[in-house]
Coordinates of C-alpha atoms in Angstrom, one line a residue:
Chain A
M1 CA 108.8 122.3 128.8
S2 CA 110.6 124.9 131.2
F3 CA 113.5 126.8 129.1
D4 CA 115.8 127.3 132.4
D5 CA 116.1 124.0 133.2
A6 CA 115.9 121.3 130.4
Y7 CA 116.9 118.5 132.9
Q8 CA 114.4 118.9 135.4
A9 CA 111.7 116.0 135.2
L10 CA 114.0 114.0 133.5
T11 CA 113.1 110.9 135.8
D12 CA 109.6 111.6 136.9
H13 CA 108.5 110.5 133.9
D14 CA 106.1 107.6 133.2
D15 CA 105.4 108.5 129.7
D16 CA 108.6 107.4 128.4
A17 CA 107.2 105.3 125.4
R18 CA 105.5 108.4 124.0
W19 CA 108.3 111.1 123.7
A20 CA 109.0 110.4 119.5
Y21 CA 107.0 111.3 116.6
G22 CA 106.0 107.8 115.4
T23 CA 106.5 106.0 118.1
G24 CA 103.3 105.4 119.8
F25 CA 101.7 109.2 121.0
A26 CA 98.5 106.7 120.5
D27 CA 97.9 103.3 120.0
P28 CA 96.8 103.2 116.3
L29 CA 94.7 100.0 116.8
A30 CA 93.3 101.0 120.4
G31 CA 89.6 99.7 120.3
V32 CA 90.2 97.2 117.2
P33 CA 88.7 93.6 118.5
T34 CA 91.7 91.8 118.3
A35 CA 89.7 88.2 118.1
L36 CA 90.2 86.6 114.7
P37 CA 86.9 86.6 112.6
D38 CA 85.0 83.2 112.2
G39 CA 85.7 80.8 109.8
V40 CA 89.5 82.5 109.1
D41 CA 92.4 80.0 109.8
G42 CA 95.0 81.3 112.4
A43 CA 97.8 79.8 110.1
D44 CA 96.6 81.4 107.0
L45 CA 96.2 84.9 108.6
A46 CA 99.8 84.6 110.1
A47 CA 101.0 83.8 107.0
Y48 CA 99.7 86.3 105.3
C49 CA 100.7 89.1 107.7
L50 CA 104.1 88.3 107.4
M51 CA 103.9 88.2 103.9
I52 CA 102.8 92.2 103.7
G53 CA 104.7 92.9 107.4
D54 CA 108.0 91.5 105.6
D55 CA 107.5 94.0 102.5
A56 CA 107.4 96.6 104.7
L57 CA 110.0 95.6 107.2
I58 CA 112.5 94.7 104.3
L59 CA 111.6 97.9 102.1
S60 CA 112.2 100.0 105.3
H61 CA 115.3 98.5 106.3
R62 CA 116.6 99.4 102.6
L63 CA 115.2 103.0 103.1
Q64 CA 117.3 103.2 106.6
Q65 CA 120.1 102.5 104.7
W66 CA 119.4 105.7 102.5
V67 CA 119.9 107.9 105.7
T68 CA 122.6 110.4 105.5
R69 CA 122.9 109.8 102.1
A70 CA 120.1 111.5 100.4
P71 CA 120.7 113.9 97.4
E72 CA 119.3 116.6 99.4
L73 CA 117.7 117.5 103.3
E74 CA 114.3 117.3 101.7
D75 CA 114.7 114.2 100.7
E76 CA 116.8 112.8 103.8
M77 CA 113.3 114.0 105.5
A78 CA 111.2 112.1 103.2
I79 CA 113.2 109.0 102.8
A80 CA 113.3 108.5 106.4
N81 CA 109.4 109.7 106.7
I82 CA 108.6 106.7 104.6
G83 CA 110.9 104.2 106.1
L84 CA 109.0 105.3 109.8
D85 CA 105.8 104.6 108.2
L86 CA 106.4 101.0 106.6
L87 CA 108.1 100.2 109.7
G88 CA 105.0 100.9 111.7
Q89 CA 103.2 99.3 109.2
A90 CA 105.6 96.2 109.6
R91 CA 105.4 96.2 113.9
L92 CA 101.8 96.3 113.6
L93 CA 101.4 93.4 110.8
L94 CA 104.1 91.0 112.6
T95 CA 102.3 91.7 116.2
R96 CA 99.0 90.6 114.6
A97 CA 101.0 87.5 112.9
G98 CA 102.1 86.3 116.4
E99 CA 98.2 86.5 117.4
A100 CA 96.9 85.1 114.9
E101 CA 99.4 81.8 114.9
G102 CA 98.9 81.8 118.8
T103 CA 102.5 80.9 119.8
G104 CA 103.0 84.3 121.8
R105 CA 105.6 85.5 119.5
D106 CA 106.0 89.4 119.5
E107 CA 107.1 91.5 116.6
D108 CA 110.8 91.6 117.7
D109 CA 110.7 87.7 118.1
L110 CA 109.4 87.5 114.6
A111 CA 111.7 90.4 113.0
Y112 CA 115.0 89.2 114.6
L113 CA 114.8 85.5 115.3
R114 CA 113.7 84.3 111.7
D115 CA 116.0 82.7 109.1
P116 CA 115.7 83.5 105.6
A117 CA 113.7 81.3 104.4
D118 CA 110.7 82.0 107.0
F119 CA 110.8 85.5 105.6
R120 CA 107.5 86.0 102.9
H121 CA 108.3 89.2 101.2
V122 CA 108.6 89.7 97.7
R123 CA 111.6 90.3 95.7
L124 CA 111.5 93.2 95.1
V125 CA 111.9 94.9 98.4
E126 CA 115.3 93.3 99.4
R127 CA 116.9 94.7 96.1
D128 CA 119.7 97.0 96.9
D129 CA 119.7 100.4 94.8
T130 CA 122.7 101.6 93.2
D131 CA 121.5 105.4 92.7
F132 CA 118.7 107.3 93.8
G133 CA 117.0 106.4 90.5
Q134 CA 117.1 102.8 91.4
L135 CA 115.4 103.8 94.8
I136 CA 112.4 106.1 93.0
A137 CA 111.6 103.1 90.5
R138 CA 111.2 100.5 93.3
L139 CA 109.4 103.2 95.7
L140 CA 106.9 104.0 92.7
V141 CA 106.2 100.5 91.6
F142 CA 105.9 99.3 95.4
S143 CA 103.8 102.3 96.8
T144 CA 101.3 101.8 93.6
W145 CA 100.8 98.4 94.5
R146 CA 100.5 98.8 98.2
L147 CA 98.5 101.5 98.0
A148 CA 95.5 99.5 95.9
L149 CA 96.4 96.8 98.2
L150 CA 95.8 98.8 101.6
D151 CA 93.0 100.5 100.3
R152 CA 91.2 97.4 99.7
L153 CA 92.0 96.0 102.8
A154 CA 90.3 98.6 104.6
T155 CA 87.2 96.8 104.2
S156 CA 88.6 93.2 105.5
R157 CA 86.6 90.9 107.7
D158 CA 89.6 91.3 110.0
P159 CA 89.2 94.4 112.1
V160 CA 93.1 94.3 112.4
L161 CA 93.9 94.5 108.9
A162 CA 91.0 96.7 108.4
A163 CA 92.5 99.0 110.9
I164 CA 96.1 98.8 109.3
G165 CA 94.9 99.4 105.8
A166 CA 92.6 102.7 106.6
K167 CA 95.7 104.0 108.6
G168 CA 98.2 102.9 105.8
V169 CA 96.2 104.8 103.1
K170 CA 97.0 108.1 103.9
E171 CA 100.8 107.1 104.5
V172 CA 101.2 105.3 101.3
A173 CA 99.5 107.7 99.4
Y174 CA 102.4 110.4 100.3
H175 CA 105.1 107.6 99.3
R176 CA 103.6 107.5 96.0
E177 CA 103.6 110.7 95.7
Y178 CA 106.8 111.5 96.6
A179 CA 108.2 108.5 94.0
A180 CA 105.9 110.1 91.1
G181 CA 107.2 113.4 91.7
W182 CA 110.9 112.1 91.7
A183 CA 110.1 109.9 88.5
V184 CA 108.7 112.8 86.7
R185 CA 112.0 115.0 87.4
L186 CA 114.5 112.6 86.9
G187 CA 112.8 111.5 83.5
D188 CA 112.1 114.5 82.1
G189 CA 115.4 116.2 83.7
T190 CA 118.6 116.4 82.2
E191 CA 119.6 113.6 79.3
L192 CA 121.9 111.8 82.4
S193 CA 119.1 111.6 84.7
H194 CA 116.7 110.5 82.1
R195 CA 118.8 107.8 81.1
R196 CA 119.5 106.5 84.7
M197 CA 115.4 106.7 85.2
Q198 CA 115.0 104.8 82.5
D199 CA 117.4 102.1 83.2
A200 CA 115.8 102.2 86.8
V201 CA 112.5 101.3 85.5
D202 CA 113.5 98.5 83.4
A203 CA 115.4 96.9 86.1
V204 CA 112.6 96.9 88.3
W205 CA 110.0 95.5 85.7
P206 CA 111.1 91.8 85.9
L207 CA 110.5 92.0 90.0
L208 CA 106.5 92.9 89.1
G209 CA 104.9 89.5 88.4
E210 CA 105.2 88.5 92.0
L211 CA 103.3 91.2 93.1
F212 CA 100.3 90.3 91.2
T213 CA 100.7 86.6 91.7
P214 CA 98.3 85.1 93.9
H215 CA 99.4 82.7 96.5
D216 CA 97.4 79.9 98.1
V217 CA 97.2 81.7 100.9
E218 CA 96.2 84.8 99.3
V219 CA 93.6 82.9 97.7
R220 CA 91.8 81.3 100.5
L221 CA 91.8 84.3 102.6
A222 CA 90.4 86.5 100.1
A223 CA 87.5 84.1 99.3
A224 CA 87.0 84.7 103.2
G225 CA 86.9 88.1 102.7
V226 CA 89.8 88.6 105.1
A227 CA 92.6 89.6 102.3
V228 CA 92.9 91.0 98.8
D229 CA 93.2 88.6 95.5
P230 CA 96.8 90.8 94.1
A231 CA 95.9 89.9 90.5
S232 CA 92.9 92.3 91.5
L233 CA 95.1 95.0 91.5
R234 CA 96.6 95.1 88.4
P235 CA 94.6 97.2 86.4
E236 CA 94.8 100.4 89.0
F237 CA 98.6 99.3 88.5
D238 CA 98.9 99.9 85.4
T239 CA 96.7 103.3 84.9
V240 CA 98.6 105.2 87.5
L241 CA 102.2 103.7 86.0
T242 CA 101.1 104.4 82.4
E243 CA 100.0 108.1 83.6
V244 CA 103.6 108.6 85.4
L245 CA 105.9 107.2 82.8
R246 CA 104.1 108.9 80.4
A247 CA 104.2 112.2 82.3
A248 CA 108.3 111.7 82.9
T249 CA 109.0 110.7 79.2
L250 CA 109.8 107.2 80.0
D251 CA 109.0 104.0 78.2
M252 CA 106.7 101.6 79.8
P253 CA 108.9 98.3 79.6
A254 CA 107.7 95.3 77.5
A255 CA 105.1 93.0 79.2
D256 CA 107.3 91.6 82.6
T257 CA 107.8 88.6 80.9
A258 CA 109.2 87.0 84.4
E259 CA 105.0 86.1 84.7
A260 CA 105.3 85.2 88.6
G261 CA 108.2 87.5 89.2
G262 CA 109.9 84.7 91.2
I263 CA 113.7 84.4 91.4
V264 CA 115.7 81.6 90.0
P265 CA 116.7 79.7 93.0
V266 CA 120.2 78.4 93.1
G267 CA 121.2 75.7 90.9
A268 CA 118.1 76.1 88.7
T269 CA 118.7 76.3 84.8
S270 CA 115.3 77.4 83.7
P271 CA 114.1 81.1 83.9
A272 CA 111.9 81.5 86.8
S273 CA 108.9 82.6 84.5
G274 CA 106.3 80.9 85.2
A275 CA 107.8 79.0 87.8
V276 CA 105.7 79.9 90.8
S277 CA 102.6 78.7 91.0
A278 CA 100.3 79.4 93.7
G279 CA 102.0 77.9 96.7
G280 CA 104.5 76.2 94.1
G281 CA 107.6 77.6 96.1
T282 CA 109.9 79.2 94.2
G283 CA 108.7 83.3 95.0
G284 CA 109.5 85.1 98.0
R285 CA 106.0 84.5 99.5
D286 CA 107.5 80.8 99.8
G287 CA 110.5 81.7 101.3
R288 CA 112.9 81.6 98.5
H289 CA 115.2 84.9 98.7
G290 CA 118.5 86.2 96.7
D291 CA 121.5 86.4 98.7
E292 CA 121.1 90.1 99.4
L293 CA 118.6 88.9 102.3
A294 CA 121.3 87.5 104.2
A295 CA 123.3 90.4 104.3
I296 CA 120.2 92.3 105.4
L297 CA 119.3 90.0 108.1
A298 CA 122.9 90.0 109.5
E299 CA 122.7 93.9 109.4
L300 CA 119.2 93.8 111.0
Q301 CA 119.4 91.3 113.1
G302 CA 122.9 90.8 114.6
L303 CA 123.0 92.7 117.8
A304 CA 119.7 91.5 118.6
R305 CA 120.9 88.0 118.5
A306 CA 124.3 88.4 120.2
T307 CA 122.7 89.5 123.5
P308 CA 120.3 86.8 124.8
G309 CA 118.2 88.1 127.3
G310 CA 119.1 91.5 126.7
V311 CA 116.4 94.3 127.5
W312 CA 115.9 97.1 125.0
Chain B
M1 CA 116.1 151.3 105.3
S2 CA 118.8 152.4 102.4
D3 CA 117.9 156.1 103.0
R4 CA 119.0 156.5 106.5
I5 CA 122.4 157.5 107.2
P6 CA 124.9 154.8 108.6
A7 CA 124.7 156.6 112.0
E8 CA 120.8 156.2 112.6
A9 CA 121.0 152.6 111.4
E10 CA 123.6 151.8 113.5
R11 CA 121.8 153.7 116.2
V12 CA 118.4 151.8 116.0
F13 CA 120.3 148.7 116.0
T14 CA 122.3 149.1 118.9
T15 CA 118.8 150.3 120.7
T16 CA 117.1 147.3 119.6
I17 CA 120.3 145.4 121.1
E18 CA 119.5 147.1 124.6
K19 CA 116.1 146.7 124.6
D20 CA 116.2 142.8 123.9
Q21 CA 114.2 142.9 120.8
R22 CA 114.9 141.0 117.8
V23 CA 117.3 141.7 114.6
E24 CA 115.2 140.7 111.6
P25 CA 116.5 139.9 108.2
R26 CA 115.6 143.2 106.4
D27 CA 117.2 145.2 109.3
W28 CA 120.2 147.1 108.9
M29 CA 123.3 145.3 110.7
P30 CA 126.8 145.6 111.4
D31 CA 128.8 143.4 108.6
G32 CA 130.7 141.8 111.8
Y33 CA 127.2 140.9 113.3
R34 CA 126.0 139.6 110.2
K35 CA 129.3 137.5 109.7
T36 CA 129.3 136.1 112.9
M37 CA 125.6 134.9 112.9
I38 CA 126.2 133.0 109.6
R39 CA 129.0 131.6 111.2
Q40 CA 127.2 130.4 114.4
I41 CA 124.1 129.3 112.8
A42 CA 126.0 127.7 109.9
Q43 CA 128.6 125.7 112.3
H44 CA 125.2 124.6 114.3
A45 CA 123.3 123.4 110.9
H46 CA 126.5 121.6 109.9
S47 CA 126.6 120.0 113.3
E48 CA 122.9 118.9 112.5
I49 CA 123.8 117.1 109.7
I50 CA 127.1 115.6 110.5
G51 CA 125.5 114.6 113.5
M52 CA 123.2 112.1 112.1
Q53 CA 125.6 109.8 111.3
P54 CA 127.4 108.4 114.3
E55 CA 123.7 107.4 115.4
G56 CA 122.3 106.9 112.0
A57 CA 124.7 104.0 111.7
W58 CA 122.6 102.1 114.2
I59 CA 119.9 102.5 113.0
T60 CA 119.8 99.2 110.5
R61 CA 121.2 97.6 113.8
A62 CA 118.7 98.9 116.5
P63 CA 118.0 95.5 118.4
S64 CA 114.2 96.1 118.6
L65 CA 111.8 97.3 116.2
R66 CA 110.5 100.3 118.7
R67 CA 114.2 101.7 119.1
K68 CA 115.0 101.3 115.6
A69 CA 111.7 104.0 115.3
I70 CA 112.6 106.0 117.8
L71 CA 116.0 106.5 116.7
L72 CA 115.2 106.7 113.0
A73 CA 112.7 109.5 113.6
K74 CA 115.2 111.0 116.0
V75 CA 117.7 111.3 113.4
Q76 CA 114.9 112.4 110.8
D77 CA 114.6 115.4 113.4
E78 CA 118.0 116.4 113.1
A79 CA 118.0 116.6 109.1
G80 CA 115.1 118.3 110.0
H81 CA 117.1 121.2 112.4
G82 CA 119.5 121.0 109.6
L83 CA 116.9 122.4 107.3
Y84 CA 115.5 125.1 109.5
L85 CA 118.9 126.4 110.4
Y86 CA 120.5 126.6 107.0
S87 CA 117.3 128.3 106.1
A88 CA 117.9 130.7 108.9
A89 CA 121.3 131.4 107.5
E90 CA 119.9 132.3 104.3
T91 CA 117.4 135.0 105.4
L92 CA 121.0 136.7 105.9
G93 CA 122.2 136.4 102.5
A94 CA 123.9 133.0 102.5
D95 CA 123.0 130.3 100.2
R96 CA 122.5 126.4 101.5
G97 CA 124.8 124.8 98.7
D98 CA 127.6 127.2 99.4
L99 CA 127.9 126.6 103.1
T100 CA 127.6 122.7 102.2
R101 CA 130.5 123.0 99.9
R102 CA 132.4 125.4 102.9
L103 CA 131.9 122.3 105.0
I104 CA 133.0 119.6 103.2
E105 CA 136.0 121.3 102.1
G106 CA 136.8 121.6 105.9
R107 CA 136.4 125.4 105.7
Q108 CA 133.6 125.7 108.0
K109 CA 133.6 123.6 111.5
Y110 CA 131.2 121.3 113.2
S111 CA 131.0 120.2 116.7
S112 CA 133.4 118.3 117.5
I113 CA 132.1 115.8 119.4
F114 CA 130.6 113.8 116.4
N115 CA 133.9 113.2 115.8
Y116 CA 134.0 110.1 118.2
P117 CA 133.1 106.9 117.2
T118 CA 129.8 105.0 118.1
L119 CA 131.1 101.8 119.2
T120 CA 127.9 100.3 120.9
F121 CA 124.1 100.8 121.0
A122 CA 124.7 102.3 124.2
D123 CA 126.5 105.2 122.6
V124 CA 122.8 106.3 121.7
G125 CA 121.7 106.6 124.7
V126 CA 124.5 108.4 126.0
I127 CA 124.6 110.7 123.1
G128 CA 120.9 111.4 123.9
W129 CA 121.4 112.0 127.4
L130 CA 125.0 113.8 127.8
V131 CA 125.6 115.2 124.2
D132 CA 121.7 116.1 123.5
G133 CA 121.8 117.7 127.3
A134 CA 124.8 119.4 127.1
A135 CA 123.6 120.8 123.8
I136 CA 120.1 122.0 125.2
C137 CA 122.2 123.4 128.2
N138 CA 124.2 125.8 125.3
Q139 CA 120.7 126.3 123.1
V140 CA 118.3 126.8 125.3
P141 CA 119.8 130.6 126.0
L142 CA 120.4 130.8 122.4
C143 CA 116.4 130.8 122.2
R144 CA 116.5 134.2 123.5
S145 CA 119.3 135.0 120.6
S146 CA 118.9 138.7 119.3
F147 CA 118.6 137.4 115.7
G148 CA 114.9 136.8 115.2
P149 CA 114.9 133.6 113.0
Y150 CA 117.6 132.0 115.0
A151 CA 115.9 132.3 118.2
R152 CA 112.6 131.1 116.8
A153 CA 114.2 128.0 115.1
M154 CA 115.9 127.4 118.7
I155 CA 113.1 126.8 120.2
R156 CA 111.6 124.2 118.2
I157 CA 114.7 122.5 118.1
C158 CA 115.1 122.7 121.6
K159 CA 112.1 121.5 122.4
E160 CA 113.2 118.3 120.0
E161 CA 116.2 118.1 121.5
S162 CA 114.5 117.6 125.1
F163 CA 112.4 114.6 123.7
H164 CA 115.7 113.0 122.6
Q165 CA 117.5 113.7 125.7
R166 CA 114.4 111.9 127.4
Q167 CA 114.7 108.9 124.9
G168 CA 118.6 108.8 125.7
Y169 CA 118.2 108.7 129.3
E170 CA 115.2 106.2 129.3
L171 CA 117.1 103.5 127.0
L172 CA 119.9 103.8 129.7
M173 CA 117.8 103.3 132.2
T174 CA 116.2 100.2 130.3
M175 CA 119.9 98.9 129.8
M176 CA 120.6 99.3 133.3
R177 CA 117.9 97.1 134.3
G178 CA 119.3 94.4 131.8
T179 CA 122.0 91.8 131.8
E180 CA 125.6 92.6 133.8
A181 CA 126.7 93.2 129.8
Q182 CA 124.5 95.8 129.1
R183 CA 125.2 97.5 132.6
E184 CA 128.7 97.5 130.9
M185 CA 128.2 98.5 128.0
V186 CA 126.6 101.6 129.5
Q187 CA 129.2 102.4 132.1
D188 CA 131.8 101.9 129.0
A189 CA 130.0 104.7 126.9
V190 CA 129.9 106.8 130.0
D191 CA 133.5 106.6 130.3
R192 CA 134.2 107.6 126.7
W193 CA 131.2 110.4 126.3
W194 CA 131.9 112.3 129.4
W195 CA 134.8 114.3 129.0
P196 CA 134.1 115.2 125.4
S197 CA 130.2 116.1 126.4
L198 CA 132.5 118.8 128.8
M199 CA 134.4 120.2 125.7
M200 CA 131.1 120.6 123.7
F201 CA 131.1 124.1 125.6
G202 CA 134.4 125.1 123.9
P203 CA 137.5 126.6 125.6
P204 CA 137.8 128.3 128.9
D205 CA 136.7 131.8 129.1
A206 CA 140.2 133.0 129.3
E207 CA 140.6 131.4 125.5
S208 CA 137.7 132.5 124.5
P209 CA 138.5 135.8 122.5
N210 CA 135.1 136.3 120.8
T211 CA 133.0 135.8 123.6
A212 CA 132.7 139.4 124.8
Q213 CA 131.4 140.8 121.6
S214 CA 128.9 137.9 121.3
M215 CA 127.6 138.7 125.0
A216 CA 127.4 142.4 123.9
W217 CA 125.2 141.9 120.5
K218 CA 123.1 139.1 122.9
I219 CA 123.9 136.1 120.5
K220 CA 125.4 134.5 123.7
R221 CA 123.9 134.6 126.6
H222 CA 126.2 132.5 129.1
T223 CA 130.1 132.3 129.1
N224 CA 131.0 128.5 128.3
D225 CA 132.5 127.8 131.8
E226 CA 129.0 129.0 133.3
L227 CA 127.0 126.9 130.9
R228 CA 129.6 123.9 131.9
Q229 CA 129.3 124.2 135.1
R230 CA 125.5 124.0 134.8
F231 CA 125.7 121.1 132.6
V232 CA 128.3 119.2 135.8
D233 CA 125.8 120.3 138.1
M234 CA 122.7 118.9 136.3
S235 CA 124.3 115.7 135.3
V236 CA 125.4 114.5 138.8
P237 CA 121.9 113.3 140.2
Q238 CA 121.3 111.9 136.8
A239 CA 124.0 109.9 136.8
E240 CA 123.3 108.4 140.5
A241 CA 119.7 107.9 139.6
L242 CA 121.3 105.7 136.6
G243 CA 123.5 104.0 138.7
V244 CA 126.9 105.0 136.6
T245 CA 129.9 106.6 137.8
L246 CA 131.0 109.9 135.6
P247 CA 134.9 109.0 135.2
D248 CA 136.5 111.9 136.8
P249 CA 138.1 111.3 140.5
D250 CA 137.9 115.0 141.4
L251 CA 134.5 115.5 140.8
R252 CA 132.5 116.3 144.2
W253 CA 130.5 118.7 145.7
N254 CA 131.5 121.9 147.0
A255 CA 129.1 123.5 149.5
D256 CA 131.1 126.6 149.4
R257 CA 130.5 127.7 145.7
G258 CA 127.1 125.9 145.6
H259 CA 128.6 123.7 142.9
H260 CA 130.2 120.9 141.8
D261 CA 134.2 121.0 141.5
F262 CA 135.2 118.7 138.6
G263 CA 138.8 117.8 137.0
E264 CA 141.0 119.3 134.7
I265 CA 139.7 119.3 130.9
D266 CA 142.6 117.7 128.5
W267 CA 142.2 120.7 126.4
T268 CA 144.7 119.7 124.0
E269 CA 142.7 116.7 123.1
L270 CA 139.9 119.6 122.2
K271 CA 142.5 121.4 120.0
R272 CA 143.6 118.2 118.4
V273 CA 140.1 117.1 117.4
I274 CA 139.0 120.5 116.5
S275 CA 142.0 120.7 114.3
G276 CA 140.6 117.8 112.3
D277 CA 142.8 115.1 114.1
G278 CA 140.0 113.2 116.0
P279 CA 139.0 109.6 115.6
M280 CA 136.6 110.4 113.0
N281 CA 137.0 113.6 111.6
A282 CA 137.9 112.3 107.8
E283 CA 135.5 109.8 107.6
R284 CA 132.6 112.4 109.0
L285 CA 133.5 114.7 106.3
A286 CA 134.0 111.9 103.6
H287 CA 130.8 110.3 104.0
R288 CA 129.3 114.1 104.0
R289 CA 130.9 114.7 100.6
R290 CA 130.2 111.3 99.1
A291 CA 126.4 111.8 99.6
D292 CA 127.0 115.3 97.8
E293 CA 128.7 113.7 94.6
D294 CA 126.2 111.0 94.8
G295 CA 123.2 113.1 94.6
A296 CA 124.7 115.9 92.0
W297 CA 122.8 114.1 89.3
V298 CA 119.8 114.4 90.9
R299 CA 119.5 118.4 92.1
E300 CA 121.0 118.8 88.2
A301 CA 117.9 117.2 87.2
A302 CA 115.4 118.9 89.4
A303 CA 116.9 122.1 88.3
A304 CA 116.6 121.2 84.7
H305 CA 113.1 119.9 85.5
A306 CA 112.0 122.9 87.0
A307 CA 113.4 125.3 84.3
K308 CA 111.2 123.4 81.4
R309 CA 108.2 123.8 83.9
Q310 CA 109.2 127.3 84.0
G311 CA 109.8 127.5 79.9
V312 CA 113.3 129.1 80.5
P313 CA 116.8 127.1 79.9
A314 CA 118.4 125.6 82.5

């Protein structure tokens, strides 16, 4: 740039879309074939992309809510960075979902114009964080699970999912490192931080089950070599969490009793444990969410919905 | 250094300034220079951190995922600028935690522009175009500041600010091609931000008592009025290309001067906002104070953990 005239050339650029880090210097999927692999059901692939795309979109939203209120400047930058990575993953996955379903919906149609029951993320990602320790516990669990997932997706028969997996592994490896570092510092810090970090781990544990319970769509796509059976991720997850919690001097909670991790639907009288059979209908993957999602979507979608025909 | 007599040290300092070379942290410097630099860099750092709030409030509400990514990246950059700048201040013996306390206790200032509210998403674009544009006008000359760490930080910061300005302008261009309601949003935002942007250059030269010393030390390269004029001259053709009207009936080209004439700035408003009575002063500081308080237990834990690792008591 010219240091004499910062305004120079303000209007004669045609590369407007490429000005910010993380917003598209290079298309990460350039050259990747987008045709559906043989024998793969488009509706299943679209549903799967929404599941893991919505996970990223909603957790990114929660991370965005931390911006300007992190405990240190270094954490402002890390949290924004992680939120930006997950937002990038969500954009690629929602775009792929639109392609796979063949309706012509793009990333913004899917992010801004779906109602709560059409979101497919796990309950873990929509939780509000009452303190920084809660955020760290959720991020540790989520990034450990997702790193294992993306690592396997990198060999998916769907070339787009494979490319997203390969790109995401590098990002989420950092997310896990960041979360694990803080879990250890807080767990093995002061008496107060130890108690808060243990509370945070205990609070997140009942939500684990849903991460590892296969949905019908995942089972079918895993058999076709496209998706990953989430149950297969558990051993790696347990190994990592055991090591981190030990280093953090934290207790591993008792086995996650809510095996399916599903939520208790409004009006239900029995606990969620075991209630989510594959495709059975009471978990986040089936569009069942808590009240928190309505508030998230009001914030996320409000402006876009209030300006029909707007271009941004 | 320490064995030099002060007169000799002062001569070296003066020669360094005269030759347009850089003063480095270990060099001898007058106390006034050190204090002025700490204050200047700290105010700039505080402005970056407080400046995250008005735009940061729109990240979760951004109306497209692309705009969300751009805005999140921009606000992250501002945190990064704050970090470089606090680090530059620390080379002069300041402490980041202490500077943060001075900010949240209202003992050090930040740019008064951030005490205005962001009412619509068009504000995000106008902040990029006008506020970042004015900041660039102020900051580009500081890439030649006589204090080395600040000058070097400014080079990187100006490059990123230039990205932000172009992004803001591109958002406005896009909105102007949209619906009538969007065009009205853009004009409304320009109406609200134009005059505060002109105030970013500070009081008129006649009322800027520190300018002469700062220019002698080469930590300020142009006067407030010179930079303000440059900003106006640059902005007028941009506004025309965008299709918006700048809210100043006295704004017109003066062929004799070779510059645009513009109307009288409401200096009482600037004084009021600087002294804490702007629309958002209390809220901006309260937000920063709350974040600092909420994070105290986390920082204490990190310090305790580090001490355990080093085998010393916290």
